[in-house]
Coordinates of C-alpha atoms in Angstrom, one line a residue:
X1 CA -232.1 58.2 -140.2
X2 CA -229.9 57.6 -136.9
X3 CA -230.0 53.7 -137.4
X4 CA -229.5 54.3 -141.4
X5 CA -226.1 56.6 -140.6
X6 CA -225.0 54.0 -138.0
X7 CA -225.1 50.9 -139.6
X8 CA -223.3 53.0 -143.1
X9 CA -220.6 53.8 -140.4
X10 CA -220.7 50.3 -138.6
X11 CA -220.0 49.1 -142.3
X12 CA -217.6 51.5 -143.0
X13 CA -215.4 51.1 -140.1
X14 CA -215.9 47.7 -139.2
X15 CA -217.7 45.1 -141.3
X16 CA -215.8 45.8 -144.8
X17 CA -212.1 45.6 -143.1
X18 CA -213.0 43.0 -141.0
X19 CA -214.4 40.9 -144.3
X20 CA -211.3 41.7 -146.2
X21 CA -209.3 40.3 -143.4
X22 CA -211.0 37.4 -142.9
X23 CA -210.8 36.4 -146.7
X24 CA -207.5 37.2 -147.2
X25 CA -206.5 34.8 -143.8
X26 CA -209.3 32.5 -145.1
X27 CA -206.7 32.1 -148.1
X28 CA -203.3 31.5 -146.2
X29 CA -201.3 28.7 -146.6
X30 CA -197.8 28.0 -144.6
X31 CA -195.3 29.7 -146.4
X32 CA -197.4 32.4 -147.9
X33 CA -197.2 36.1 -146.9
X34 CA -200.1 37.8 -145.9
X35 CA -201.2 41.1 -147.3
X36 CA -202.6 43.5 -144.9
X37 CA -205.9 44.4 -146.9
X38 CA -206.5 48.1 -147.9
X39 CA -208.1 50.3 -145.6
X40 CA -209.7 53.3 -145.7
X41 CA -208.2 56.2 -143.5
X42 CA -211.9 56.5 -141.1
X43 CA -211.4 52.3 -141.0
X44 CA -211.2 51.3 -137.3
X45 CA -207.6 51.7 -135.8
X46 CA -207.5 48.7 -134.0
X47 CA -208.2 46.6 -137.6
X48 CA -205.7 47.8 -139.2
X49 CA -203.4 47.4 -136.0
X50 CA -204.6 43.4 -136.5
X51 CA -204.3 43.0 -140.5
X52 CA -200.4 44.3 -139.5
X53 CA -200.2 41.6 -136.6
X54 CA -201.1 38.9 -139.1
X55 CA -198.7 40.3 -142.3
X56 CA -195.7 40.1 -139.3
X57 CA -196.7 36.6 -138.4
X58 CA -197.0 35.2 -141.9
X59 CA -193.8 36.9 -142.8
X60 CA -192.2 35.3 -139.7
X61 CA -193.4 31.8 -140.7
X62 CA -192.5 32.2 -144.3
X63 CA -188.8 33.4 -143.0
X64 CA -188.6 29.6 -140.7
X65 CA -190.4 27.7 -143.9
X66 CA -187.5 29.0 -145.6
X67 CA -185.0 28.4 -142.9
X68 CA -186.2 24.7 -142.5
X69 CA -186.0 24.0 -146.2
X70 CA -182.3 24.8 -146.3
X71 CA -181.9 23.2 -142.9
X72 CA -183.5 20.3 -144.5
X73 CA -181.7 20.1 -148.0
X74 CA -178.2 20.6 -146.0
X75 CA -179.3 17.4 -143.8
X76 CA -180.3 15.3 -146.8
X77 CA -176.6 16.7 -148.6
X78 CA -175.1 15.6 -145.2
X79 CA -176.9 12.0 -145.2
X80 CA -176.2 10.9 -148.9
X81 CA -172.6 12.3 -148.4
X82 CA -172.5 9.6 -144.6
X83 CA -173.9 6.9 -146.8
X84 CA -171.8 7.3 -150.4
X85 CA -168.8 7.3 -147.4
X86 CA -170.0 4.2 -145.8
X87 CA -170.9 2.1 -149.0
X88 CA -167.1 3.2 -150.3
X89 CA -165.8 1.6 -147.2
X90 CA -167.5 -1.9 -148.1
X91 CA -166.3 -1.8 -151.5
X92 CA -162.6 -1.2 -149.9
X93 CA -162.9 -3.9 -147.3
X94 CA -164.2 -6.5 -149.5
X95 CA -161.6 -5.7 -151.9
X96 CA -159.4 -6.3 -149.5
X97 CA -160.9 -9.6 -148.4
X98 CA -160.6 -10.9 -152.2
X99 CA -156.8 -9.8 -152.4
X100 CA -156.1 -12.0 -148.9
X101 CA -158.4 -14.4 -150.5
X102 CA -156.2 -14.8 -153.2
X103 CA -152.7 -14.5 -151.7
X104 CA -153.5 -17.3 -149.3
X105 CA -152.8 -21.1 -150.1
X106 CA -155.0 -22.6 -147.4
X107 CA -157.7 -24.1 -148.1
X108 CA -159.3 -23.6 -144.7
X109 CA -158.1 -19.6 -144.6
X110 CA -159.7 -19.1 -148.2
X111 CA -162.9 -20.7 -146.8
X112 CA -163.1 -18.4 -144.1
X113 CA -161.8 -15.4 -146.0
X114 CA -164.9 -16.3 -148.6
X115 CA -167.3 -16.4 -145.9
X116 CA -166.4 -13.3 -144.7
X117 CA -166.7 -11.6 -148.3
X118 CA -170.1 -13.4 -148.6
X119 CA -171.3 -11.5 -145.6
X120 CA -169.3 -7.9 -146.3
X121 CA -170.9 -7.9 -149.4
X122 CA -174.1 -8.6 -148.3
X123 CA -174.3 -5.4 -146.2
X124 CA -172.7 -3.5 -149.1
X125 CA -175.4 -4.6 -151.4
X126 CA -178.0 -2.9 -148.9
X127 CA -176.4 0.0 -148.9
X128 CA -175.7 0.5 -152.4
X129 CA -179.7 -0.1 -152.8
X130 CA -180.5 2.8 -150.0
X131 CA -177.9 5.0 -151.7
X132 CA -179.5 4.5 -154.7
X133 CA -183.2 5.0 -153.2
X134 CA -182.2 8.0 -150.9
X135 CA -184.2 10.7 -152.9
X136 CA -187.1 9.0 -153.0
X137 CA -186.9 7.9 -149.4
X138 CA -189.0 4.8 -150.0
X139 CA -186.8 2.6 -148.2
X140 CA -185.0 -0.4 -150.2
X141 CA -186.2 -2.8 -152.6
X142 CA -186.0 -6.2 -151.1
X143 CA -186.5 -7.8 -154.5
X144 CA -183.6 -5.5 -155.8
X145 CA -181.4 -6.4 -153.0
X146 CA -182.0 -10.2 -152.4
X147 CA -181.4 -10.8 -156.4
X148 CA -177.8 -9.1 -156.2
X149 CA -177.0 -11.0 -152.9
X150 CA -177.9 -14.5 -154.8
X151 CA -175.8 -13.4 -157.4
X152 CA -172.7 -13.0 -155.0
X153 CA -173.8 -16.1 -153.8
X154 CA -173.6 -18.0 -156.7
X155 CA -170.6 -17.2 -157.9
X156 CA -168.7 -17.1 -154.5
X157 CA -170.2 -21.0 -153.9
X158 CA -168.6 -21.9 -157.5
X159 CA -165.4 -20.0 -156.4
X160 CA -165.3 -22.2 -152.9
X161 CA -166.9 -25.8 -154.0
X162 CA -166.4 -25.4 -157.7
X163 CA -170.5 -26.3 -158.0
X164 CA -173.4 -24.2 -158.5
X165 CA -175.8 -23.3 -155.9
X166 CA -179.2 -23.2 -157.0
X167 CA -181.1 -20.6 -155.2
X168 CA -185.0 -19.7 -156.0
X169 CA -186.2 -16.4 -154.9
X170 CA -190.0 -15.4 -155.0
X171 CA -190.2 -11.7 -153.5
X172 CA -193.1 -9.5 -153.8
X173 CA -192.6 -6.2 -154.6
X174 CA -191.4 -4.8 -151.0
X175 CA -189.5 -2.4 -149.6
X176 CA -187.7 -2.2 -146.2
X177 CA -186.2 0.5 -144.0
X178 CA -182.2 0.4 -143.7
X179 CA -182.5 -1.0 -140.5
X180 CA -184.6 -4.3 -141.5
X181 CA -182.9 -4.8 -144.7
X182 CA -179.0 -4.7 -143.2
X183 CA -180.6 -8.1 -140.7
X184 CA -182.2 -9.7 -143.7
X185 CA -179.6 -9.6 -146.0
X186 CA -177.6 -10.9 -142.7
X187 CA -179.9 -13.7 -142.7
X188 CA -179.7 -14.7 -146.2
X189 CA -176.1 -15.0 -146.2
X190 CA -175.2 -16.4 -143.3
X191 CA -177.6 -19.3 -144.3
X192 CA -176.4 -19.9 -147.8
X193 CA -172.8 -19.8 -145.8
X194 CA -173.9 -22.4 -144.0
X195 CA -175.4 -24.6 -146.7
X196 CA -172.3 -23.7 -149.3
X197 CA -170.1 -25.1 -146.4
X198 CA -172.0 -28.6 -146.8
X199 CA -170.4 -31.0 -149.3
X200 CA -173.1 -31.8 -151.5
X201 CA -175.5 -30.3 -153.8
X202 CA -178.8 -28.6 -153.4
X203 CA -181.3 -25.7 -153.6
X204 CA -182.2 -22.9 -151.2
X205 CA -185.5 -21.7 -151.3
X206 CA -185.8 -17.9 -150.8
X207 CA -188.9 -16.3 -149.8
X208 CA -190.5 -12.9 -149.4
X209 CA -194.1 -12.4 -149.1
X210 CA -196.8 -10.2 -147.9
X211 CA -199.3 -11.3 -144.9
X212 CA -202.5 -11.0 -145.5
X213 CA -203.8 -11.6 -142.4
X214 CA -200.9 -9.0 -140.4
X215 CA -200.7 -5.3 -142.9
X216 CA -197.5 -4.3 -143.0
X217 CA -195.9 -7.3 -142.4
X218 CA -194.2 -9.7 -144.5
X219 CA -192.9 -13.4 -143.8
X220 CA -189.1 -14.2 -145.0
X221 CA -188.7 -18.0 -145.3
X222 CA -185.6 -19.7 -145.9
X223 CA -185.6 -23.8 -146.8
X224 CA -183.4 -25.9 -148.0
X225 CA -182.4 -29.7 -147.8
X226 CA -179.0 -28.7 -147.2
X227 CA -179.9 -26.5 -143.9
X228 CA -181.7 -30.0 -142.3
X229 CA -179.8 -31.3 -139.0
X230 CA -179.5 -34.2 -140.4
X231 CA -177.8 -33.0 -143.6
X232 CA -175.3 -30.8 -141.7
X233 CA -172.0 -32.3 -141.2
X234 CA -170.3 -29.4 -139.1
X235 CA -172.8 -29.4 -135.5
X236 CA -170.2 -26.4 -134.4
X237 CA -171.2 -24.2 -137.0
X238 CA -174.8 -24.9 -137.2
X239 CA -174.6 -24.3 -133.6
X240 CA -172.6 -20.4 -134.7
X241 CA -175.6 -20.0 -137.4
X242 CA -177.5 -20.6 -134.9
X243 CA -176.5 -17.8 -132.3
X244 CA -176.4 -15.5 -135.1
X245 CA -179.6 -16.2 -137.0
X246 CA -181.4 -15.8 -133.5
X247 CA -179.5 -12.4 -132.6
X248 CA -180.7 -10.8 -135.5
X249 CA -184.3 -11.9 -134.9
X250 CA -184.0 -10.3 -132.0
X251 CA -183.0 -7.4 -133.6
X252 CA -185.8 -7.6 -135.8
X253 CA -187.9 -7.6 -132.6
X254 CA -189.3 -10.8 -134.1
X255 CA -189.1 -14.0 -133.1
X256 CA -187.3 -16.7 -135.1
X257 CA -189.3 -20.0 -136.6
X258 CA -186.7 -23.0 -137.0
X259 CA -187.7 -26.7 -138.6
X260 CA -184.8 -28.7 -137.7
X261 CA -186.3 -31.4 -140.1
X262 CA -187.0 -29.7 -142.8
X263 CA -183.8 -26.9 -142.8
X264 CA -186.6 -24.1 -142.6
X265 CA -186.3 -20.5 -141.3
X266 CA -189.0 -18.2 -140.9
X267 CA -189.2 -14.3 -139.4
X268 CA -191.9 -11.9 -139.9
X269 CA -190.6 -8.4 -140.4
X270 CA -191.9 -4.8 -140.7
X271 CA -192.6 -3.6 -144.7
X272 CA -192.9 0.3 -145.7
X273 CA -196.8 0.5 -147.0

């Protein structure tokens, strides 16, 4: 009878608060508040003392879940409101660009005024593209933003040469952080600047592909006949191309593959997976 009456009031006091506890912590999630389960009035002090330790604590990190959500949607408010800023800035410098563009009557100044536009609005198209993207926070679509950049490209080469420039793009369906796509797009026009500066006609060959052999990665390539040493009348500014193409490798934290012979350019850069 003595073990019969001790285990009813080891069950009473202990074993049924301490069960109710345990199911109702095996059930908490961040954010959630705890409910201190009901007790009886013989239930064991210090039990009760605990189920109120744990209601405090999961009230506490509910309250910081809550402050780091605001926190967090004020930073994202903050972010898009930098960027919108930033990409509103492009748009005013590159419209100023096209209005000294237009105003000059040098042939030489308009050139370099157009090959600074190419090259303003190359960085603008990247960060229209993140703007756009920001929500999702997937990074930027390379396909998205090398299409508009050939665009420019095309029409800015009929502005300057009054031809076409015919420029392929094959891009796989990839997308970069800001900070890979601002070099890229970098890349792309200072080499069709380079090859709309030639006098003569030809194709550049744009391409963006995943490595199979490296995840993660992806190989941009650059070709054309008109980016060949041989081809390029002006050694000074292949020389400038040069300097530049090879900074932003290094930005890249890649090295930079040239083929003088063939006017080839190869990187391999980071991809979001």
């Amino acid at each position: 009878m003595a073990a019969i009456i001790g285990w009813h009031i080891a069950r009473r006091l202990l074993v049924r608060p301490l069960v109710a506890l345990r199911r109702e912590v095996a059930t908490y999630r961040p954010g959630k508040i705890l409910s201190p389960p009901a007790t009886t009035m013989s239930a064991a002090q210090e039990i009760a003392e605990l189920s109120e330790a744990f209601h405090a604590l999961s009230r506490d990190v509910a309250r910081h879940e809550q402050e780091m959500q605001r926190a967090l949607a004020d930073q994202t408010r903050l972010t898009r409101e930098v960027h919108h800023r930033v990409k509103n800035n492009l748009q005013i410098i590159s419209s100023l660009i096209s209005l000294h563009w237009r105003a000059t009557e040098d042939p030489g100044t308009a050139s370099a005024y157009l090959s600074i536009q190419r090259r303003v609005d190359a960085l603008a198209v990247v960060q229209r593209n993140h703007y756009a993207e920001l929500e999702e926070q997937k990074g930027v679509s390379a396909r998205a933003v090398i299409n508009e950049i050939v665009a420019s490209l095309r029409t800015s080469a009929q502005i300057q040469n009054a031809r076409a420039l015919d420029i392929n793009v094959e891009c796989d369906d990839i997308c970069l952080h800001l900070d890979v796509a601002a070099p890229v797009a970098f890349m792309t026009a200072e080499l069709a600047d380079l090859a709309i500066s030639q006098d003569m006609a030809g194709m550049l060959h744009i391409s963006l592909k995943f490595m199979d052999d490296q995840p993660g990665k992806a190989c941009l390539i650059l070709e054309s006949p008109l980016l060949r040493a041989s081809s390029i009348a002006s050694l000074r500014s292949a020389e400038l191309c040069a300097r530049v193409l090879e900074g932003l490798a290094r930005q890249l934290r890649t090295s930079l593959n040239h083929n003088a012979e063939t006017g080839r350019y190869g990187v391999v850069i980071p991809v979001i997976v």
